[in-house]
mmCIF file of C-alpha atoms in Angstrom:
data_model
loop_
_atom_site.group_PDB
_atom_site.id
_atom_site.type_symbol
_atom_site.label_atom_id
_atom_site.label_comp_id
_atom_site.label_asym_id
_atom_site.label_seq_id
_atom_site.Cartn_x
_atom_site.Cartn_y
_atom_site.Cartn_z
ATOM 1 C CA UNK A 1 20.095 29.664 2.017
ATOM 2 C CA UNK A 2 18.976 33.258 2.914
ATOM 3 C CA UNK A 3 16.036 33.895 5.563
ATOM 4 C CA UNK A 4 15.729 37.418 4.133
ATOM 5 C CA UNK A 5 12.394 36.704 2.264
ATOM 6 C CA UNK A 6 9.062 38.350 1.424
ATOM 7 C CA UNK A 7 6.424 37.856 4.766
ATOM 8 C CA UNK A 8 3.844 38.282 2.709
ATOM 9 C CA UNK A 9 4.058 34.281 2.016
ATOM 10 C CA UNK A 10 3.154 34.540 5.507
ATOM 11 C CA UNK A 11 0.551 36.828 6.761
ATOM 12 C CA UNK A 12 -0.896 34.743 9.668
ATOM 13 C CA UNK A 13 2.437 34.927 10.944
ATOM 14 C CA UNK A 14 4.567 37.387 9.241
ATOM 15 C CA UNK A 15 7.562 36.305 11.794
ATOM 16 C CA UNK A 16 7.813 33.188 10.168
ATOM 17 C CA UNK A 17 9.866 33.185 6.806
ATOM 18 C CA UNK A 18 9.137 30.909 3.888
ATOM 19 C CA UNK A 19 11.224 30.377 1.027
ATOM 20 C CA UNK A 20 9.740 27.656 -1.683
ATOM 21 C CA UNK A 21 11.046 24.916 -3.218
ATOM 22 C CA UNK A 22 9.001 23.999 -6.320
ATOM 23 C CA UNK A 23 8.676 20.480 -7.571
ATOM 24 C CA UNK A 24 10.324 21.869 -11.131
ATOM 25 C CA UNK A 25 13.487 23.068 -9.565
ATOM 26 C CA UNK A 26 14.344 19.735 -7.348
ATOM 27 C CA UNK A 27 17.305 17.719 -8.500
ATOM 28 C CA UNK A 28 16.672 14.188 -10.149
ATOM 29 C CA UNK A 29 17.131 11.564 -12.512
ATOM 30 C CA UNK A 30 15.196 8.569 -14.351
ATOM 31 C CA UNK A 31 17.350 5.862 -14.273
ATOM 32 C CA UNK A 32 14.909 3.356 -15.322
ATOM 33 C CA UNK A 33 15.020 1.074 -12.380
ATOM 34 C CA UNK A 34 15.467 3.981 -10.110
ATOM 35 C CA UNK A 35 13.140 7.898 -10.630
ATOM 36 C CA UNK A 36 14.621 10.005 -8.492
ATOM 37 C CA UNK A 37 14.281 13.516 -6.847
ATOM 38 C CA UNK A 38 16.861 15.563 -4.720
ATOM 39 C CA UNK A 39 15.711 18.433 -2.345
ATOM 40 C CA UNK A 40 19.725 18.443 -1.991
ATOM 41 C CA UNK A 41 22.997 18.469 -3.859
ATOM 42 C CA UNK A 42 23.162 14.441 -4.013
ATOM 43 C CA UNK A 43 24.624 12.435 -6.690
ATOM 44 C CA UNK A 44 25.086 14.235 -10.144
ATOM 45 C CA UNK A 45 22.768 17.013 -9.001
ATOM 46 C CA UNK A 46 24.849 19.269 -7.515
ATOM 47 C CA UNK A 47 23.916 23.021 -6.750
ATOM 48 C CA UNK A 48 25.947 25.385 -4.139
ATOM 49 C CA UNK A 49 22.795 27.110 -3.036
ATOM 50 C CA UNK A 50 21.289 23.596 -1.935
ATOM 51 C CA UNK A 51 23.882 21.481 -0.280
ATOM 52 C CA UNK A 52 22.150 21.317 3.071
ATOM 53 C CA UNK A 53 19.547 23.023 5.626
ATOM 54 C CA UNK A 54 20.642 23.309 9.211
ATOM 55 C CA UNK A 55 21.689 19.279 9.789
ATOM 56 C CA UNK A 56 19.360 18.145 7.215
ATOM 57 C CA UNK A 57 21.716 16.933 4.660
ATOM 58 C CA UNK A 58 19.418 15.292 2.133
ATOM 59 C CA UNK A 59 15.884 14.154 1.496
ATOM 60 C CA UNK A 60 15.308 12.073 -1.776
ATOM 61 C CA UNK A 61 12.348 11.386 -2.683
ATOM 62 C CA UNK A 62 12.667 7.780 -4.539
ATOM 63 C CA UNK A 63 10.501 5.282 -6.764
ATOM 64 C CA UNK A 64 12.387 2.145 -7.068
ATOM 65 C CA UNK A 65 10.997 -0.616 -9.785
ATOM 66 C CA UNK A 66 9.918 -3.995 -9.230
ATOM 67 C CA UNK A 67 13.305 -6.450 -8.863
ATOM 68 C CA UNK A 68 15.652 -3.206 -8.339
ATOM 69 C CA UNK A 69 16.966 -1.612 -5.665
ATOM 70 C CA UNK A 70 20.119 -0.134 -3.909
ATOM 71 C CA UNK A 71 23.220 -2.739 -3.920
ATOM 72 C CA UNK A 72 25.282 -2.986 -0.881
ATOM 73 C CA UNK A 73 27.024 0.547 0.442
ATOM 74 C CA UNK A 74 28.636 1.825 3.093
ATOM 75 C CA UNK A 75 27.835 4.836 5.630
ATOM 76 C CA UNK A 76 29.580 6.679 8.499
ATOM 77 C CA UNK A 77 28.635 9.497 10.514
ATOM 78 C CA UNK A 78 25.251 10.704 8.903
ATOM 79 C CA UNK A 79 21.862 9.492 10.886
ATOM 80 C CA UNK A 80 19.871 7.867 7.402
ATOM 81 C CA UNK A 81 16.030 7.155 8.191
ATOM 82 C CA UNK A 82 13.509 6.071 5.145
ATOM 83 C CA UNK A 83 9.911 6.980 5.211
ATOM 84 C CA UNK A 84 8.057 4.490 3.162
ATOM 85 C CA UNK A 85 4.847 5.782 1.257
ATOM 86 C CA UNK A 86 3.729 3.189 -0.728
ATOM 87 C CA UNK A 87 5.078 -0.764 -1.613
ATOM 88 C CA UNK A 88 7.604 -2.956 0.260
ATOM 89 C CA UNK A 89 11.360 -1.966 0.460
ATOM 90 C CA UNK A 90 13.911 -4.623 1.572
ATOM 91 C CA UNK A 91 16.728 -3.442 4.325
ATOM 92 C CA UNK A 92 19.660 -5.667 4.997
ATOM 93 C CA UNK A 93 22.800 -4.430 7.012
ATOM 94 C CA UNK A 94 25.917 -5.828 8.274
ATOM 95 C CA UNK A 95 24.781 -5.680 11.896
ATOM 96 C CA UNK A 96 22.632 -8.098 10.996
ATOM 97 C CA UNK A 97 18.989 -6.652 10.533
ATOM 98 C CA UNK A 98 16.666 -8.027 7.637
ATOM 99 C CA UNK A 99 13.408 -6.459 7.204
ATOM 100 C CA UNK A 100 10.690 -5.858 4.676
ATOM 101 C CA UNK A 101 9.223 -2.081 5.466
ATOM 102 C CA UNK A 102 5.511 -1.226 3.974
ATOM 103 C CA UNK A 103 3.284 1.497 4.062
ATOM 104 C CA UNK A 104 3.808 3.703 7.023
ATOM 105 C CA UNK A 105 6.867 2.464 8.480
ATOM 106 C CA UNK A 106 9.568 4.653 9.338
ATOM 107 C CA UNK A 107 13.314 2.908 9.733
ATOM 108 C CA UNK A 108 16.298 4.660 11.137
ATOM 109 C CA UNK A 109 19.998 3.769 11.163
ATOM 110 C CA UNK A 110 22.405 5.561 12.854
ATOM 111 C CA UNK A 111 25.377 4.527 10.769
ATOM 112 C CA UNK A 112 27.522 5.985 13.668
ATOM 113 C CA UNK A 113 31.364 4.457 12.606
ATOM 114 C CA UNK A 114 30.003 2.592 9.782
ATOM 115 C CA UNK A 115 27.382 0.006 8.534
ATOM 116 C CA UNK A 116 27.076 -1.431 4.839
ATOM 117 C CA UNK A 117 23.445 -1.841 4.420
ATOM 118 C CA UNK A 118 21.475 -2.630 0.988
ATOM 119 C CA UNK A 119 17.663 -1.535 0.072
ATOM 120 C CA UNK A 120 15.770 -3.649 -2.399
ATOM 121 C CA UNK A 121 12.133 -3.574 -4.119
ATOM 122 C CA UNK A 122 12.130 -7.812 -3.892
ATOM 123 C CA UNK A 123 8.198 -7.424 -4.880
ATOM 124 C CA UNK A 124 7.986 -8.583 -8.582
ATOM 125 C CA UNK A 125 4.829 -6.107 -9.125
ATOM 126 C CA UNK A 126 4.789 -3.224 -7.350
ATOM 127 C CA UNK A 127 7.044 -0.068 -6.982
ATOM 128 C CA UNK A 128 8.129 0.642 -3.952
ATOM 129 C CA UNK A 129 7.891 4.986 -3.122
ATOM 130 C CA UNK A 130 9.880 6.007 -0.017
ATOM 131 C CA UNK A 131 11.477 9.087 1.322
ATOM 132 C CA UNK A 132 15.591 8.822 2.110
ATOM 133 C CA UNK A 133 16.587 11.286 4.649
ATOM 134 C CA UNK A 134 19.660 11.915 6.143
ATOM 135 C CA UNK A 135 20.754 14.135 8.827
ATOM 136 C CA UNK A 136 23.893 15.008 10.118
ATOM 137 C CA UNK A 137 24.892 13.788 13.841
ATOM 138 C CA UNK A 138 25.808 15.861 16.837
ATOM 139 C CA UNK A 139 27.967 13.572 18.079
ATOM 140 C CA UNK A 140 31.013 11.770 15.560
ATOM 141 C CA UNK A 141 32.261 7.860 16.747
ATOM 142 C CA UNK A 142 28.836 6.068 17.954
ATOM 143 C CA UNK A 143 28.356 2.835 17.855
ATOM 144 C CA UNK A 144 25.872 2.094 14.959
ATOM 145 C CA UNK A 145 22.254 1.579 15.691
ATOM 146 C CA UNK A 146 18.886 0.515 13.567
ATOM 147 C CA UNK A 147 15.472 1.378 14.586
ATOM 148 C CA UNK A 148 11.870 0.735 13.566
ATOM 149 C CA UNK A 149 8.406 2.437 13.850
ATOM 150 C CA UNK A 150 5.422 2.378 12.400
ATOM 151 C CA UNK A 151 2.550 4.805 12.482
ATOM 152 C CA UNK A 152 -0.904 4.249 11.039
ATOM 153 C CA UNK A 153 -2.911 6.575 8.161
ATOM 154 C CA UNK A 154 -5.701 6.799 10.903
ATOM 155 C CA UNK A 155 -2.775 7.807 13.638
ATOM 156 C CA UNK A 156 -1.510 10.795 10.830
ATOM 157 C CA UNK A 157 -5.004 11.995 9.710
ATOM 158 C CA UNK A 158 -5.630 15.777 10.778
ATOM 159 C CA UNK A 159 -2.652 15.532 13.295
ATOM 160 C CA UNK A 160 0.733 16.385 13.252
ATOM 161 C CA UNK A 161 2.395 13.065 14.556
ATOM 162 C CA UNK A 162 6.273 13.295 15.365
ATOM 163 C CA UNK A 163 7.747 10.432 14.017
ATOM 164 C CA UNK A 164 11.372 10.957 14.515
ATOM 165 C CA UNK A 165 12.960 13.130 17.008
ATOM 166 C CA UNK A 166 16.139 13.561 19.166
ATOM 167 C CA UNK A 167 17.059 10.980 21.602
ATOM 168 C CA UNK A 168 16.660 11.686 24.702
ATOM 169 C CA UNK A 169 12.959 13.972 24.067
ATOM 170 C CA UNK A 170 10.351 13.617 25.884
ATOM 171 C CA UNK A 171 8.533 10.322 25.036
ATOM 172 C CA UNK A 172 11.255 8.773 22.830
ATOM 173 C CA UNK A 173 12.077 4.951 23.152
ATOM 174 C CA UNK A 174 15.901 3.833 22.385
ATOM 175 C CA UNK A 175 14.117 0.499 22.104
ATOM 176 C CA UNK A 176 15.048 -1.256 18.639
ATOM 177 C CA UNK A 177 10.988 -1.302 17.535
ATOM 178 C CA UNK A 178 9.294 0.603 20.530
ATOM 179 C CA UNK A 179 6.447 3.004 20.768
ATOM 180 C CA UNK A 180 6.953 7.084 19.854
ATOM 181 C CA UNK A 181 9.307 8.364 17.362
ATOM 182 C CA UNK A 182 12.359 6.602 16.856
ATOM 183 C CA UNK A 183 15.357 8.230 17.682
ATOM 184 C CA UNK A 184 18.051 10.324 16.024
ATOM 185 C CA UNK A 185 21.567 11.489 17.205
ATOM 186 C CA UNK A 186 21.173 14.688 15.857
ATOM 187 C CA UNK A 187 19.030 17.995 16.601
ATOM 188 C CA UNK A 188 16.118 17.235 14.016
ATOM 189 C CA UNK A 189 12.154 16.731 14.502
ATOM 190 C CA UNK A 190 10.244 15.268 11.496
ATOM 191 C CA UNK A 191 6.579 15.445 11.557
ATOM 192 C CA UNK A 192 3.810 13.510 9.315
ATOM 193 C CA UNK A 193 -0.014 14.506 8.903
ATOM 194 C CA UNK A 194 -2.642 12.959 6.615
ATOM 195 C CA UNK A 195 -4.643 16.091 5.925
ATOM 196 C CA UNK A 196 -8.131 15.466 4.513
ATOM 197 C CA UNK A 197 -9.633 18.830 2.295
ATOM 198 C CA UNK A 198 -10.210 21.903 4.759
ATOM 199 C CA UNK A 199 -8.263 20.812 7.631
ATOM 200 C CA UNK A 200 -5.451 22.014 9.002
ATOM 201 C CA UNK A 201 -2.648 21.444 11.396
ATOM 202 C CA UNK A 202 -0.047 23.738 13.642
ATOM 203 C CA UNK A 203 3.410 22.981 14.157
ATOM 204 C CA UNK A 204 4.904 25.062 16.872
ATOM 205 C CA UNK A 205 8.956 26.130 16.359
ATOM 206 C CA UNK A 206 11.056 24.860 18.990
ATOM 207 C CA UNK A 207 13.732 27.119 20.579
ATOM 208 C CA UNK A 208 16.909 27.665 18.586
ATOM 209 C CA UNK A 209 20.710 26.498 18.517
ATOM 210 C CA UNK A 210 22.274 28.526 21.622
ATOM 211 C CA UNK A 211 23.928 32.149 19.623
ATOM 212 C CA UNK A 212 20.848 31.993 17.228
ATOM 213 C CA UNK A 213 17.387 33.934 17.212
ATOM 214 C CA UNK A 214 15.869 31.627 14.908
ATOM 215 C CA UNK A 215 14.968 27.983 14.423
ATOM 216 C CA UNK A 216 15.191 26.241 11.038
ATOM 217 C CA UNK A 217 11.838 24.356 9.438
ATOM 218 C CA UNK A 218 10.821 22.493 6.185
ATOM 219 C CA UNK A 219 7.508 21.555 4.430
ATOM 220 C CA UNK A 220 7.677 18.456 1.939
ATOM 221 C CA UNK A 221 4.144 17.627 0.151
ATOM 222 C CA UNK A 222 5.099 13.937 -1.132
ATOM 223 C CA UNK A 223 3.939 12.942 -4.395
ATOM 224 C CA UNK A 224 1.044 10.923 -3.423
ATOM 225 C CA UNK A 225 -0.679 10.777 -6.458
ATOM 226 C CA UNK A 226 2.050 9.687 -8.988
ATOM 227 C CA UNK A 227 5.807 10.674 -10.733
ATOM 228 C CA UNK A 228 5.766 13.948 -11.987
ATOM 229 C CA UNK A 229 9.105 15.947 -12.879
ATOM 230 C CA UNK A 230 6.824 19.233 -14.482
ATOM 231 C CA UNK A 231 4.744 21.790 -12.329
ATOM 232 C CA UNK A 232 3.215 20.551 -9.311
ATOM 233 C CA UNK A 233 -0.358 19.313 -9.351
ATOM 234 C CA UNK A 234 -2.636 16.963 -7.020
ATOM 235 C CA UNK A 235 -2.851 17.641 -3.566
ATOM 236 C CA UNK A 236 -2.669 21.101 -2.725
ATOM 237 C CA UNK A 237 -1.942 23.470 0.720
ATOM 238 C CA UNK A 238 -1.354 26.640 1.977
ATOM 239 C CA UNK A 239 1.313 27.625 4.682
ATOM 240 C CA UNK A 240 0.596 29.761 6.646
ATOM 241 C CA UNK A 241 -1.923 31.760 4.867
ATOM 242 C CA UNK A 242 -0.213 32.547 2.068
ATOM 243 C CA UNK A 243 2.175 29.974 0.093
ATOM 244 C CA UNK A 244 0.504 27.359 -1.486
ATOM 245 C CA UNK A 245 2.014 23.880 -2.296
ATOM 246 C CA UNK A 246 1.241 21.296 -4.151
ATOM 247 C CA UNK A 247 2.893 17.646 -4.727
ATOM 248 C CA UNK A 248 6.812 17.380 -4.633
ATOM 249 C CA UNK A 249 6.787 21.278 -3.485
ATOM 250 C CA UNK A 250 8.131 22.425 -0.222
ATOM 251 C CA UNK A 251 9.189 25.153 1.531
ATOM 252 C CA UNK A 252 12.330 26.669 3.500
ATOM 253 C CA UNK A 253 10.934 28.278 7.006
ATOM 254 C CA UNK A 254 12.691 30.357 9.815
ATOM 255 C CA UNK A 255 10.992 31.021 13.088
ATOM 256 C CA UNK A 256 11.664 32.318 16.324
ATOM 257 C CA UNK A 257 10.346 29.663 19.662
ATOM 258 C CA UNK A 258 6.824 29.573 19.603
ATOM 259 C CA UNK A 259 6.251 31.148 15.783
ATOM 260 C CA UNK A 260 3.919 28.417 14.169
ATOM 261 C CA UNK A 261 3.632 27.101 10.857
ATOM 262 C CA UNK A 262 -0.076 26.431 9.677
ATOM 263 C CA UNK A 263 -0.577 23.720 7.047
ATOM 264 C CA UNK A 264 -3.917 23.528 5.695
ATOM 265 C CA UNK A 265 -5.598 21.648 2.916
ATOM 266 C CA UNK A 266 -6.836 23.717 0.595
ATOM 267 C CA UNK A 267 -7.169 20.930 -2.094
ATOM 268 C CA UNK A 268 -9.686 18.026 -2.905
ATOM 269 C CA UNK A 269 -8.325 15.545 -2.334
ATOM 270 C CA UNK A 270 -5.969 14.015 1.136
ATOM 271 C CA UNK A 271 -2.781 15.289 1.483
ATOM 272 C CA UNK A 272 0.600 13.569 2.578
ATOM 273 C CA UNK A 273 3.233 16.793 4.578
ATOM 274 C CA UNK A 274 6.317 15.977 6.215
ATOM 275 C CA UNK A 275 7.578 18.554 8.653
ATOM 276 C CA UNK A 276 10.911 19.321 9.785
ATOM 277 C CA UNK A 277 11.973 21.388 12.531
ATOM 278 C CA UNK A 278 16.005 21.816 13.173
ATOM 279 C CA UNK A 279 19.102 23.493 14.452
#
């Protein structure tokens, strides 16, 4: 993925590179039980110019039906957190965790030398809508680890809350549920905001990777409003100035420490942004 693109997607800060990545030109599948969309090269979807962005290795963006859900599978060395956006998903692992995760609960495993977790929708009624992330790990042979958080709508709205962020950052817990973001092995930030029509938020780039002038970002508008594989539509922002987003859109950035990237709601309606920041 190139950083050589047009600033004029970016004229409050024409440092800042953005590249889009339109809802139509994600990867996915309807499986029936499972509707599906890839940011990434994941499953059949493969595509050379999107296997990965920095250490973010995938982010799926996943409705799973009532009664379904991910049978038992193993991981090693990838850091795997789920960002739940609407229903009731069902982890279970072999170090022993069960747990039912709702609305605005964000659960991180840190497969380290391997785990075999499953992830069901056990509610009979209601889809479950999460986020599957994954993020590749500084540091190969850790002991496996599970964390939970969970942040409130009210916590998210107008602000840029980090929810996940390297351990060992200022304010984050290693406690199994604590306060703060939970943690990741691996050099990746993601933010959440809950931006209501005509607000905006900042996020400010952190310094790079040692060798490197720039730092590596992504924008991910989730698909609040319902399952939609055509153009974009619903909720609606502008990045800095200049691209505009709408839901299951997003956007490649490149910044230098202290270039910002402004997300603002130009829509009608609330708006759901994840933000990454990363090596």
């Amino acid at each position: 993925m190139s950083s050589t693109a047009t600033t004029a997607l970016s004229p409050l800060y024409p440092n800042v590179k953005l590249v889009p990545r339109l809802n139509t030109e994600r990867g996915g599948a309807d499986h029936g039980w499972l509707k599906t969309f890839h940011t990434f090269s994941f499953a059949s979807y493969w595509d050379p110019r999107y296997m990965s962005f920095g250490n973010l290795r995938v982010i799926n963006e996943d409705r799973v039906e009532p009664s379904e859900g991910f049978g038992t599978h193993g991981h090693r060395e990838m850091e795997i957190f789920s960002y739940v956006v609407s229903g009731e998903l069902e982890h279970k692992d072999s170090m022993g965790n069960l747990e039912i995760l709702k609305r605005g609960n964000v659960q991180l495993t840190s497969a380290g030398t391997g785990i075999l977790h499953s992830e069901y929708n056990r509610n009979n009624k209601s889809v479950v809508h999460f986020l599957q992330i994954w993020a590749e790990p500084h540091t190969r042979g850790l002991k496996p680890k599970y964390f939970t958080r969970h942040f409130t709508d009210e916590e998210k709205t107008n602000k840029l809350v980090t929810v996940v962020a390297p351990i060992g950052s200022k304010g984050v817990d290693e406690e199994r549920e604590g306060s703060g973001p939970a943690p990741v092995q691996s050099n990746v930030t993601l933010k959440s905001t809950i931006l209501s029509p005509g607000k905006s938020v900042e996020h400010i780039f952190s310094a790079p990777a040692s060798g490197e002038t720039q730092r590596k970002g992504y924008v991910h508008v989730i698909q609040t409003s319902g399952y939609n594989t055509k153009a974009a539509k619903g909720n609606r922002v502008r990045v800095n100035g200049g691209l505009e987003l709408s839901e299951g859109d997003g956007a490649f950035a490149w910044g230098a420490a202290g270039d910002k990237l402004q997300i603002e709601n130009v829509g009608s309606t609330p708006a759901e942004v994840l933000v990454f920041d990363m090596e």
